[in-house]
Structures are given as structure tokens and as C-alpha cells.
């Protein structure tokens, strides 16, 4: 297996799809000569040319709208929204157009559109460039939502997204781009709605997404020193969600902590808690714990930013509470 960074894995998925299929192309702001704001598309212009690696005007509504039109005409566009905060500028196109056309046409139209975007705190971008808004889109019928945490899943799930006939929101986290991991040479088919267990455990299930998967693994290692066995469960796709896998894990461990970087209130973790309550309530030995950002805009000052977003220590504290070792 090759060792790739998360950034390289995302690029590899797009490059392999574009080499194999002339209907696949990418467009977005500064993705060509500049290689994207995070360097993900570097080198792609040189290989595929400006027709297939297309710089766009600074209009997220226009980018997504053009992608919807291309998708309905039989192409498989990948559109990049530079920061997920800017999906707010394309909400009408995403929520009222992309998500609805296949249903409203009785299946006559397909919308194989992949919307890649990144966000996340940890580098002082301020309140308008680091939000985690994935829960907004999980609420919309007709969309699929993917949030990989490791390079192999970033590569395989992005490839799967490109070849899905429905619009997919593909979330990346800024701090994960340099993370390295083993990735097979050949892309393996990835199934939406199938989670990955990064660590087996017996005492508590930590359901984590994106950067918080890595924070949860740190917390699990520290909890082990206290004799607490932690399972770290990564949904990989938020919609569809592996509900049976989630319930099975919690039935085994009898406790659940859900951790994400987005604010706790009305966050994706609330849906996880509801699913666990519905499908594994009789197995629970403690209330479900939620870990997330504090309810305020993300501060610019580094010290305040770190105070607002969750870390391994917050996950560990929740683990200890749920097993009754919070001293």
C-alpha cells in the first residue's frame, strides 16, 4: 500500500475518475493555476487542461447552478466551494434545486453532482471561514452527506460520490489534509451507509466525525490507562447513516458519547442520540453524552478559538462521566 496524505487521497480520487471518464470535470474558485486554496487540485490543470479544470467567478450560486445543469445533461461534475461557510450563498441551488429534481421528475432526471467543501477550526480563520455546517444538509431529503476522517476513506468515498446519481455534499476538514495513512493502489468500492470502527471497545462507544475521530482516539488511549475500554465508531457517511451498525455498537458497550466539532445545540450528535434512544434504549446504562463546540461564533484569537472547539480532553471527560469515573 502507498502512504498518502488526506489531501493526496482526495486528489487521487478525482484524478483517477477524470482519467477514466471524460464526463467528469471539476470547477471552482482558484482551482486551476492556483491549485485551490488548500492545494488539493495542484497539478490537475497541467494534466487535464482548462476545459476540465475550470476556474469560476466568485459566485457560489453560479458554481453550484452550473454543476446542476451539467449533471442533468449527463456529466459528472465536481464543484468545489472554497469554504463550507460559503455554501450559505448557494443554499437555494443545493436545497431547492439539486436535492429536488430527481424526486420531482419521477426519476427521469438524475443529478450526479459532487459538492466538495472544507472547513474546520484550528488555524485562526475566524467566524466566517471555519464553521462545521454538515447538520444543515443532513436535514434535506434528496442529498447525501459524506465526512471522511482518514485518507483511505477520503479517496474511496469521494470516488463513490462522483459515481452516485444523486447530489453529494462531501465535507473535508482543513486540519486533516496533512494526515497520512495507507491507501491501496486500486480504488475499492465504498458503500454509503457503512461505518468504520477505528478501535474496538467494551465499555463505551464514541461516535465521532472528521477531526474528532482523531481526538477520540487520543482520548480512548488515555481512558485505557484508567481501565476503560473505548470503541471509536466513525459513521463516514452522515446521510445515509449506518443505524444498525450504530445500534449494534451501543448494544455491546451500553454507553454512548457523540463528538463533533460543530456546536452542540441542534448538531448532528442530536440525531445520533435520537437513533440510539430509538434502537438501543433498553441497553443503555447511562445517559448519552454529547461533545461539541460552545454556542458562539468561532473567535479569531487562537487561545479563544481553542477554548470554543472540543479536544481530546473534552471527549475523555465525557467518557469518564458516562462510565461513572468523572473524578
mmCIF file of C-alpha atoms in Angstrom:
data_model
loop_
_atom_site.group_PDB
_atom_site.id
_atom_site.type_symbol
_atom_site.label_atom_id
_atom_site.label_comp_id
_atom_site.label_asym_id
_atom_site.label_seq_id
_atom_site.Cartn_x
_atom_site.Cartn_y
_atom_site.Cartn_z
ATOM 1 C CA UNK A 1 0.000 0.000 0.000
ATOM 2 C CA UNK A 2 1.076 3.565 -0.648
ATOM 3 C CA UNK A 3 1.067 6.121 2.135
ATOM 4 C CA UNK A 4 -0.884 9.200 1.123
ATOM 5 C CA UNK A 5 -1.916 12.333 2.903
ATOM 6 C CA UNK A 6 -5.602 13.119 3.154
ATOM 7 C CA UNK A 7 -5.016 15.905 0.592
ATOM 8 C CA UNK A 8 -3.327 13.490 -1.828
ATOM 9 C CA UNK A 9 -6.085 10.922 -1.355
ATOM 10 C CA UNK A 10 -8.784 13.451 -2.303
ATOM 11 C CA UNK A 11 -6.781 14.483 -5.367
ATOM 12 C CA UNK A 12 -6.172 10.843 -6.352
ATOM 13 C CA UNK A 13 -9.904 10.090 -6.354
ATOM 14 C CA UNK A 14 -10.568 12.977 -8.727
ATOM 15 C CA UNK A 15 -7.580 12.251 -10.963
ATOM 16 C CA UNK A 16 -8.449 8.568 -11.364
ATOM 17 C CA UNK A 17 -12.079 9.374 -12.157
ATOM 18 C CA UNK A 18 -11.091 12.042 -14.702
ATOM 19 C CA UNK A 19 -8.587 9.754 -16.406
ATOM 20 C CA UNK A 20 -11.207 7.038 -16.776
ATOM 21 C CA UNK A 21 -14.261 9.142 -17.642
ATOM 22 C CA UNK A 22 -14.338 12.224 -19.888
ATOM 23 C CA UNK A 23 -17.685 13.238 -18.363
ATOM 24 C CA UNK A 24 -16.004 14.007 -15.030
ATOM 25 C CA UNK A 25 -14.691 17.540 -14.564
ATOM 26 C CA UNK A 26 -14.081 19.973 -11.714
ATOM 27 C CA UNK A 27 -14.832 23.656 -11.322
ATOM 28 C CA UNK A 28 -14.493 26.226 -8.576
ATOM 29 C CA UNK A 29 -12.724 29.357 -7.453
ATOM 30 C CA UNK A 30 -8.925 29.372 -7.973
ATOM 31 C CA UNK A 31 -8.720 25.616 -8.540
ATOM 32 C CA UNK A 32 -6.698 25.760 -11.781
ATOM 33 C CA UNK A 33 -3.383 27.668 -11.775
ATOM 34 C CA UNK A 34 -3.507 28.213 -8.011
ATOM 35 C CA UNK A 35 -4.412 24.590 -7.291
ATOM 36 C CA UNK A 36 -7.178 25.500 -4.861
ATOM 37 C CA UNK A 37 -6.997 27.436 -1.605
ATOM 38 C CA UNK A 38 -5.809 24.293 0.194
ATOM 39 C CA UNK A 39 -3.670 22.902 -2.637
ATOM 40 C CA UNK A 40 -5.914 19.921 -3.301
ATOM 41 C CA UNK A 41 -6.135 20.389 -7.084
ATOM 42 C CA UNK A 42 -2.461 21.201 -7.676
ATOM 43 C CA UNK A 43 -1.182 19.722 -10.944
ATOM 44 C CA UNK A 44 -4.609 18.858 -12.309
ATOM 45 C CA UNK A 45 -4.723 21.782 -14.751
ATOM 46 C CA UNK A 46 -1.490 20.624 -16.353
ATOM 47 C CA UNK A 47 -2.846 17.106 -16.896
ATOM 48 C CA UNK A 48 -6.451 17.799 -17.872
ATOM 49 C CA UNK A 49 -6.475 21.327 -19.261
ATOM 50 C CA UNK A 50 -8.685 24.324 -18.637
ATOM 51 C CA UNK A 51 -11.830 22.717 -20.126
ATOM 52 C CA UNK A 52 -11.949 20.132 -17.348
ATOM 53 C CA UNK A 53 -10.312 22.062 -14.505
ATOM 54 C CA UNK A 54 -12.300 25.270 -14.702
ATOM 55 C CA UNK A 55 -11.821 28.428 -12.702
ATOM 56 C CA UNK A 56 -15.125 30.146 -11.995
ATOM 57 C CA UNK A 57 -16.311 33.593 -10.980
ATOM 58 C CA UNK A 58 -16.714 34.266 -7.268
ATOM 59 C CA UNK A 59 -20.344 33.176 -7.147
ATOM 60 C CA UNK A 60 -21.191 30.023 -5.231
ATOM 61 C CA UNK A 61 -24.754 30.099 -6.540
ATOM 62 C CA UNK A 62 -23.449 30.167 -10.117
ATOM 63 C CA UNK A 63 -20.912 27.393 -9.464
ATOM 64 C CA UNK A 64 -23.497 25.017 -7.996
ATOM 65 C CA UNK A 65 -26.153 26.006 -10.521
ATOM 66 C CA UNK A 66 -23.817 25.290 -13.432
ATOM 67 C CA UNK A 67 -22.944 21.982 -11.821
ATOM 68 C CA UNK A 68 -26.611 21.026 -11.533
ATOM 69 C CA UNK A 69 -27.187 21.822 -15.202
ATOM 70 C CA UNK A 70 -24.146 19.824 -16.299
ATOM 71 C CA UNK A 71 -25.194 16.879 -14.124
ATOM 72 C CA UNK A 72 -28.715 16.800 -15.561
ATOM 73 C CA UNK A 73 -27.178 16.781 -19.066
ATOM 74 C CA UNK A 74 -25.283 13.572 -18.307
ATOM 75 C CA UNK A 75 -21.935 14.794 -16.997
ATOM 76 C CA UNK A 76 -20.483 14.118 -13.541
ATOM 77 C CA UNK A 77 -19.264 17.481 -12.268
ATOM 78 C CA UNK A 78 -17.295 18.040 -9.082
ATOM 79 C CA UNK A 79 -17.760 21.565 -7.780
ATOM 80 C CA UNK A 80 -15.529 22.981 -5.079
ATOM 81 C CA UNK A 81 -16.884 25.501 -2.596
ATOM 82 C CA UNK A 82 -13.752 27.064 -1.119
ATOM 83 C CA UNK A 83 -15.048 27.128 2.466
ATOM 84 C CA UNK A 84 -18.151 25.378 3.690
ATOM 85 C CA UNK A 85 -19.288 28.675 5.220
ATOM 86 C CA UNK A 86 -19.881 29.768 1.607
ATOM 87 C CA UNK A 87 -22.432 27.013 0.988
ATOM 88 C CA UNK A 88 -24.794 29.543 2.556
ATOM 89 C CA UNK A 89 -24.524 31.528 -0.687
ATOM 90 C CA UNK A 90 -25.676 28.514 -2.721
ATOM 91 C CA UNK A 91 -28.370 27.163 -0.407
ATOM 92 C CA UNK A 92 -31.203 27.752 -2.860
ATOM 93 C CA UNK A 93 -29.405 25.778 -5.557
ATOM 94 C CA UNK A 94 -28.398 22.963 -3.211
ATOM 95 C CA UNK A 95 -31.599 22.630 -1.174
ATOM 96 C CA UNK A 96 -34.345 23.608 -3.640
ATOM 97 C CA UNK A 97 -32.799 22.520 -6.931
ATOM 98 C CA UNK A 98 -30.145 19.799 -6.671
ATOM 99 C CA UNK A 99 -31.948 17.927 -3.904
ATOM 100 C CA UNK A 100 -35.372 18.034 -5.572
ATOM 101 C CA UNK A 101 -35.040 17.392 -9.312
ATOM 102 C CA UNK A 102 -34.800 13.610 -9.264
ATOM 103 C CA UNK A 103 -37.818 13.263 -6.999
ATOM 104 C CA UNK A 104 -39.929 15.886 -8.772
ATOM 105 C CA UNK A 105 -39.208 14.334 -12.184
ATOM 106 C CA UNK A 106 -40.260 10.892 -11.023
ATOM 107 C CA UNK A 107 -36.725 9.644 -11.547
ATOM 108 C CA UNK A 108 -36.484 10.847 -15.133
ATOM 109 C CA UNK A 109 -33.683 13.264 -14.191
ATOM 110 C CA UNK A 110 -30.504 12.354 -12.359
ATOM 111 C CA UNK A 111 -28.268 14.864 -10.605
ATOM 112 C CA UNK A 112 -24.835 13.208 -10.222
ATOM 113 C CA UNK A 113 -23.260 16.295 -8.668
ATOM 114 C CA UNK A 114 -20.478 16.183 -6.079
ATOM 115 C CA UNK A 115 -20.009 19.315 -3.975
ATOM 116 C CA UNK A 116 -16.632 19.298 -2.242
ATOM 117 C CA UNK A 117 -16.014 21.773 0.545
ATOM 118 C CA UNK A 118 -13.759 22.164 3.564
ATOM 119 C CA UNK A 119 -13.850 23.883 6.909
ATOM 120 C CA UNK A 120 -12.860 23.497 10.497
ATOM 121 C CA UNK A 121 -11.075 25.392 13.221
ATOM 122 C CA UNK A 122 -7.519 25.188 14.474
ATOM 123 C CA UNK A 123 -5.738 27.775 12.348
ATOM 124 C CA UNK A 124 -7.447 31.047 13.357
ATOM 125 C CA UNK A 125 -9.544 31.695 10.233
ATOM 126 C CA UNK A 126 -12.249 33.499 12.175
ATOM 127 C CA UNK A 127 -16.006 33.141 12.369
ATOM 128 C CA UNK A 128 -16.735 33.182 8.612
ATOM 129 C CA UNK A 129 -14.218 30.601 7.367
ATOM 130 C CA UNK A 130 -14.311 27.635 9.729
ATOM 131 C CA UNK A 131 -17.870 26.610 10.534
ATOM 132 C CA UNK A 132 -18.988 22.983 10.542
ATOM 133 C CA UNK A 133 -22.411 23.004 8.903
ATOM 134 C CA UNK A 134 -22.932 19.362 7.972
ATOM 135 C CA UNK A 135 -26.067 19.039 10.117
ATOM 136 C CA UNK A 136 -27.865 21.565 7.903
ATOM 137 C CA UNK A 137 -27.637 19.262 4.901
ATOM 138 C CA UNK A 138 -28.469 16.025 6.706
ATOM 139 C CA UNK A 139 -31.874 17.653 7.244
ATOM 140 C CA UNK A 140 -32.567 17.834 3.470
ATOM 141 C CA UNK A 141 -34.200 14.873 1.675
ATOM 142 C CA UNK A 142 -32.516 14.168 -1.650
ATOM 143 C CA UNK A 143 -28.952 14.900 -0.565
ATOM 144 C CA UNK A 144 -26.211 12.562 0.610
ATOM 145 C CA UNK A 145 -23.625 13.773 3.110
ATOM 146 C CA UNK A 146 -20.116 12.344 3.450
ATOM 147 C CA UNK A 147 -17.448 13.285 6.018
ATOM 148 C CA UNK A 148 -14.329 11.069 5.910
ATOM 149 C CA UNK A 149 -11.677 11.249 8.619
ATOM 150 C CA UNK A 150 -8.788 9.219 7.137
ATOM 151 C CA UNK A 151 -7.074 9.177 3.723
ATOM 152 C CA UNK A 152 -8.373 5.797 2.529
ATOM 153 C CA UNK A 153 -11.964 6.831 3.193
ATOM 154 C CA UNK A 154 -11.429 10.249 1.631
ATOM 155 C CA UNK A 155 -10.218 8.592 -1.591
ATOM 156 C CA UNK A 156 -12.720 5.745 -1.831
ATOM 157 C CA UNK A 157 -15.780 7.689 -0.668
ATOM 158 C CA UNK A 158 -15.058 10.614 -2.995
ATOM 159 C CA UNK A 159 -14.810 8.210 -5.915
ATOM 160 C CA UNK A 160 -18.106 6.678 -4.821
ATOM 161 C CA UNK A 161 -19.641 10.155 -4.578
ATOM 162 C CA UNK A 162 -18.643 11.022 -8.130
ATOM 163 C CA UNK A 163 -20.442 7.936 -9.440
ATOM 164 C CA UNK A 164 -23.579 8.312 -7.363
ATOM 165 C CA UNK A 165 -26.563 9.545 -9.364
ATOM 166 C CA UNK A 166 -27.653 11.884 -6.570
ATOM 167 C CA UNK A 167 -26.128 15.124 -5.265
ATOM 168 C CA UNK A 168 -23.490 14.508 -2.600
ATOM 169 C CA UNK A 169 -22.090 17.012 -0.100
ATOM 170 C CA UNK A 170 -18.501 15.915 0.555
ATOM 171 C CA UNK A 171 -17.016 17.568 3.647
ATOM 172 C CA UNK A 172 -13.279 17.800 4.311
ATOM 173 C CA UNK A 173 -11.548 19.228 7.388
ATOM 174 C CA UNK A 174 -8.712 21.688 6.954
ATOM 175 C CA UNK A 175 -6.516 20.124 9.659
ATOM 176 C CA UNK A 176 -6.831 16.634 8.184
ATOM 177 C CA UNK A 177 -5.119 17.475 4.867
ATOM 178 C CA UNK A 178 -1.597 16.586 6.104
ATOM 179 C CA UNK A 179 -2.720 13.428 7.945
ATOM 180 C CA UNK A 180 -1.098 10.341 6.412
ATOM 181 C CA UNK A 181 -2.436 6.817 6.037
ATOM 182 C CA UNK A 182 -2.092 3.672 3.988
ATOM 183 C CA UNK A 183 -4.208 3.659 0.835
ATOM 184 C CA UNK A 184 -4.424 0.696 -1.596
ATOM 185 C CA UNK A 185 -3.270 1.366 -5.143
ATOM 186 C CA UNK A 186 -6.645 0.386 -6.566
ATOM 187 C CA UNK A 187 -9.781 2.208 -5.514
ATOM 188 C CA UNK A 188 -12.048 -0.161 -3.637
ATOM 189 C CA UNK A 189 -15.815 0.261 -3.939
ATOM 190 C CA UNK A 190 -17.046 2.186 -0.905
ATOM 191 C CA UNK A 191 -20.601 1.767 0.301
ATOM 192 C CA UNK A 192 -22.571 4.695 1.641
ATOM 193 C CA UNK A 193 -24.188 3.997 4.983
ATOM 194 C CA UNK A 194 -21.420 1.682 6.260
ATOM 195 C CA UNK A 195 -19.415 2.923 9.225
ATOM 196 C CA UNK A 196 -15.811 2.176 10.194
ATOM 197 C CA UNK A 197 -14.752 1.127 13.687
ATOM 198 C CA UNK A 198 -11.276 2.578 14.237
ATOM 199 C CA UNK A 199 -10.914 0.938 17.634
ATOM 200 C CA UNK A 200 -12.826 -1.903 19.268
ATOM 201 C CA UNK A 201 -14.007 -1.460 22.851
ATOM 202 C CA UNK A 202 -16.309 -2.881 25.501
ATOM 203 C CA UNK A 203 -17.287 -0.070 27.889
ATOM 204 C CA UNK A 204 -18.395 2.906 25.783
ATOM 205 C CA UNK A 205 -18.934 3.791 22.111
ATOM 206 C CA UNK A 206 -17.609 7.164 20.974
ATOM 207 C CA UNK A 207 -19.318 8.217 17.744
ATOM 208 C CA UNK A 208 -17.066 10.828 16.136
ATOM 209 C CA UNK A 209 -16.732 12.671 12.836
ATOM 210 C CA UNK A 210 -13.876 14.362 10.990
ATOM 211 C CA UNK A 211 -11.150 15.778 13.239
ATOM 212 C CA UNK A 212 -12.923 14.497 16.322
ATOM 213 C CA UNK A 213 -12.226 10.910 15.249
ATOM 214 C CA UNK A 214 -8.544 11.586 15.894
ATOM 215 C CA UNK A 215 -9.291 13.397 19.142
ATOM 216 C CA UNK A 216 -11.460 10.462 20.213
ATOM 217 C CA UNK A 217 -8.632 8.016 19.508
ATOM 218 C CA UNK A 218 -6.326 10.084 21.740
ATOM 219 C CA UNK A 219 -8.992 10.115 24.451
ATOM 220 C CA UNK A 220 -9.513 6.369 24.107
ATOM 221 C CA UNK A 221 -5.813 5.686 24.586
ATOM 222 C CA UNK A 222 -5.791 7.784 27.754
ATOM 223 C CA UNK A 223 -9.014 6.190 29.019
ATOM 224 C CA UNK A 224 -7.417 2.776 28.618
ATOM 225 C CA UNK A 225 -4.911 3.772 31.307
ATOM 226 C CA UNK A 226 -7.914 4.131 33.633
ATOM 227 C CA UNK A 227 -9.155 0.670 32.673
ATOM 228 C CA UNK A 228 -11.892 1.995 30.357
ATOM 229 C CA UNK A 229 -12.288 0.178 27.035
ATOM 230 C CA UNK A 230 -13.456 2.606 24.327
ATOM 231 C CA UNK A 231 -14.855 1.839 20.882
ATOM 232 C CA UNK A 232 -14.298 4.659 18.359
ATOM 233 C CA UNK A 233 -17.019 4.498 15.725
ATOM 234 C CA UNK A 234 -16.813 6.656 12.598
ATOM 235 C CA UNK A 235 -20.020 6.877 10.522
ATOM 236 C CA UNK A 236 -18.107 8.124 7.439
ATOM 237 C CA UNK A 237 -21.420 8.998 5.793
ATOM 238 C CA UNK A 238 -23.828 11.086 7.833
ATOM 239 C CA UNK A 239 -26.629 10.541 5.334
ATOM 240 C CA UNK A 240 -27.299 7.688 4.836
ATOM 241 C CA UNK A 241 -26.333 6.696 8.377
ATOM 242 C CA UNK A 242 -25.365 3.166 9.401
ATOM 243 C CA UNK A 243 -28.113 2.979 12.017
ATOM 244 C CA UNK A 244 -27.857 -0.771 12.509
ATOM 245 C CA UNK A 245 -24.101 -0.589 12.994
ATOM 246 C CA UNK A 246 -24.528 2.263 15.458
ATOM 247 C CA UNK A 247 -27.170 0.412 17.442
ATOM 248 C CA UNK A 248 -25.103 -2.785 17.469
ATOM 249 C CA UNK A 249 -22.070 -0.971 18.848
ATOM 250 C CA UNK A 250 -24.068 0.706 21.618
ATOM 251 C CA UNK A 251 -25.880 -2.517 22.485
ATOM 252 C CA UNK A 252 -22.445 -4.065 23.011
ATOM 253 C CA UNK A 253 -20.887 -1.272 25.073
ATOM 254 C CA UNK A 254 -24.127 0.006 26.734
ATOM 255 C CA UNK A 255 -22.878 3.608 26.724
ATOM 256 C CA UNK A 256 -22.532 6.288 24.077
ATOM 257 C CA UNK A 257 -20.623 9.545 23.595
ATOM 258 C CA UNK A 258 -21.054 11.514 20.360
ATOM 259 C CA UNK A 259 -18.391 14.046 19.396
ATOM 260 C CA UNK A 260 -18.202 16.574 16.565
ATOM 261 C CA UNK A 261 -16.619 19.983 16.040
ATOM 262 C CA UNK A 262 -19.896 21.718 15.192
ATOM 263 C CA UNK A 263 -21.775 23.425 18.009
ATOM 264 C CA UNK A 264 -23.664 21.023 20.258
ATOM 265 C CA UNK A 265 -27.079 22.683 20.023
ATOM 266 C CA UNK A 266 -29.066 21.104 17.155
ATOM 267 C CA UNK A 267 -25.842 19.473 15.947
ATOM 268 C CA UNK A 268 -25.611 16.150 14.151
ATOM 269 C CA UNK A 269 -24.987 14.496 17.506
ATOM 270 C CA UNK A 270 -28.597 15.129 18.470
ATOM 271 C CA UNK A 271 -29.706 12.835 15.644
ATOM 272 C CA UNK A 272 -27.249 10.181 16.794
ATOM 273 C CA UNK A 273 -28.673 10.422 20.306
ATOM 274 C CA UNK A 274 -32.197 10.042 18.925
ATOM 275 C CA UNK A 275 -31.267 6.976 16.871
ATOM 276 C CA UNK A 276 -29.561 5.357 19.851
ATOM 277 C CA UNK A 277 -32.577 6.103 22.044
ATOM 278 C CA UNK A 278 -34.908 4.554 19.473
ATOM 279 C CA UNK A 279 -32.847 1.463 18.672
ATOM 280 C CA UNK A 280 -30.800 0.716 21.785
ATOM 281 C CA UNK A 281 -32.542 2.381 24.724
ATOM 282 C CA UNK A 282 -33.045 -0.821 26.706
ATOM 283 C CA UNK A 283 -29.294 -1.486 26.568
ATOM 284 C CA UNK A 284 -28.153 1.919 27.843
ATOM 285 C CA UNK A 285 -26.550 2.011 31.291
ATOM 286 C CA UNK A 286 -26.003 5.781 31.292
ATOM 287 C CA UNK A 287 -27.305 8.916 29.585
ATOM 288 C CA UNK A 288 -25.857 9.718 26.157
ATOM 289 C CA UNK A 289 -23.127 12.355 26.294
ATOM 290 C CA UNK A 290 -22.637 14.995 23.564
ATOM 291 C CA UNK A 291 -19.361 16.793 22.856
ATOM 292 C CA UNK A 292 -19.090 19.762 20.512
ATOM 293 C CA UNK A 293 -18.205 23.411 20.188
ATOM 294 C CA UNK A 294 -19.540 26.029 22.546
ATOM 295 C CA UNK A 295 -22.518 28.016 21.270
ATOM 296 C CA UNK A 296 -20.841 31.105 19.870
ATOM 297 C CA UNK A 297 -19.262 32.283 16.615
ATOM 298 C CA UNK A 298 -15.727 30.994 16.247
ATOM 299 C CA UNK A 299 -13.280 33.520 17.750
ATOM 300 C CA UNK A 300 -10.327 34.780 15.753
ATOM 301 C CA UNK A 301 -7.864 34.841 18.679
ATOM 302 C CA UNK A 302 -6.072 31.456 18.801
ATOM 303 C CA UNK A 303 -6.500 30.991 22.562
ATOM 304 C CA UNK A 304 -10.224 31.718 22.378
ATOM 305 C CA UNK A 305 -10.645 29.508 19.312
ATOM 306 C CA UNK A 306 -9.094 26.598 21.177
ATOM 307 C CA UNK A 307 -11.387 27.295 24.120
ATOM 308 C CA UNK A 308 -14.517 27.123 21.960
ATOM 309 C CA UNK A 309 -13.865 23.951 19.941
ATOM 310 C CA UNK A 310 -13.678 20.464 21.500
ATOM 311 C CA UNK A 311 -10.498 18.464 22.003
ATOM 312 C CA UNK A 312 -9.441 15.056 23.263
ATOM 313 C CA UNK A 313 -9.745 16.255 26.862
ATOM 314 C CA UNK A 314 -13.426 17.058 26.313
ATOM 315 C CA UNK A 315 -14.063 13.618 24.840
ATOM 316 C CA UNK A 316 -12.196 11.985 27.716
ATOM 317 C CA UNK A 317 -14.249 13.911 30.273
ATOM 318 C CA UNK A 318 -17.460 12.706 28.610
ATOM 319 C CA UNK A 319 -16.169 9.134 28.585
ATOM 320 C CA UNK A 320 -15.408 9.301 32.276
ATOM 321 C CA UNK A 321 -18.811 10.788 33.078
ATOM 322 C CA UNK A 322 -20.690 8.088 31.239
ATOM 323 C CA UNK A 323 -18.820 5.264 32.959
ATOM 324 C CA UNK A 324 -19.023 6.956 36.368
ATOM 325 C CA UNK A 325 -15.335 7.863 36.664
ATOM 326 C CA UNK A 326 -15.574 11.633 36.346
ATOM 327 C CA UNK A 327 -13.381 12.434 39.333
#
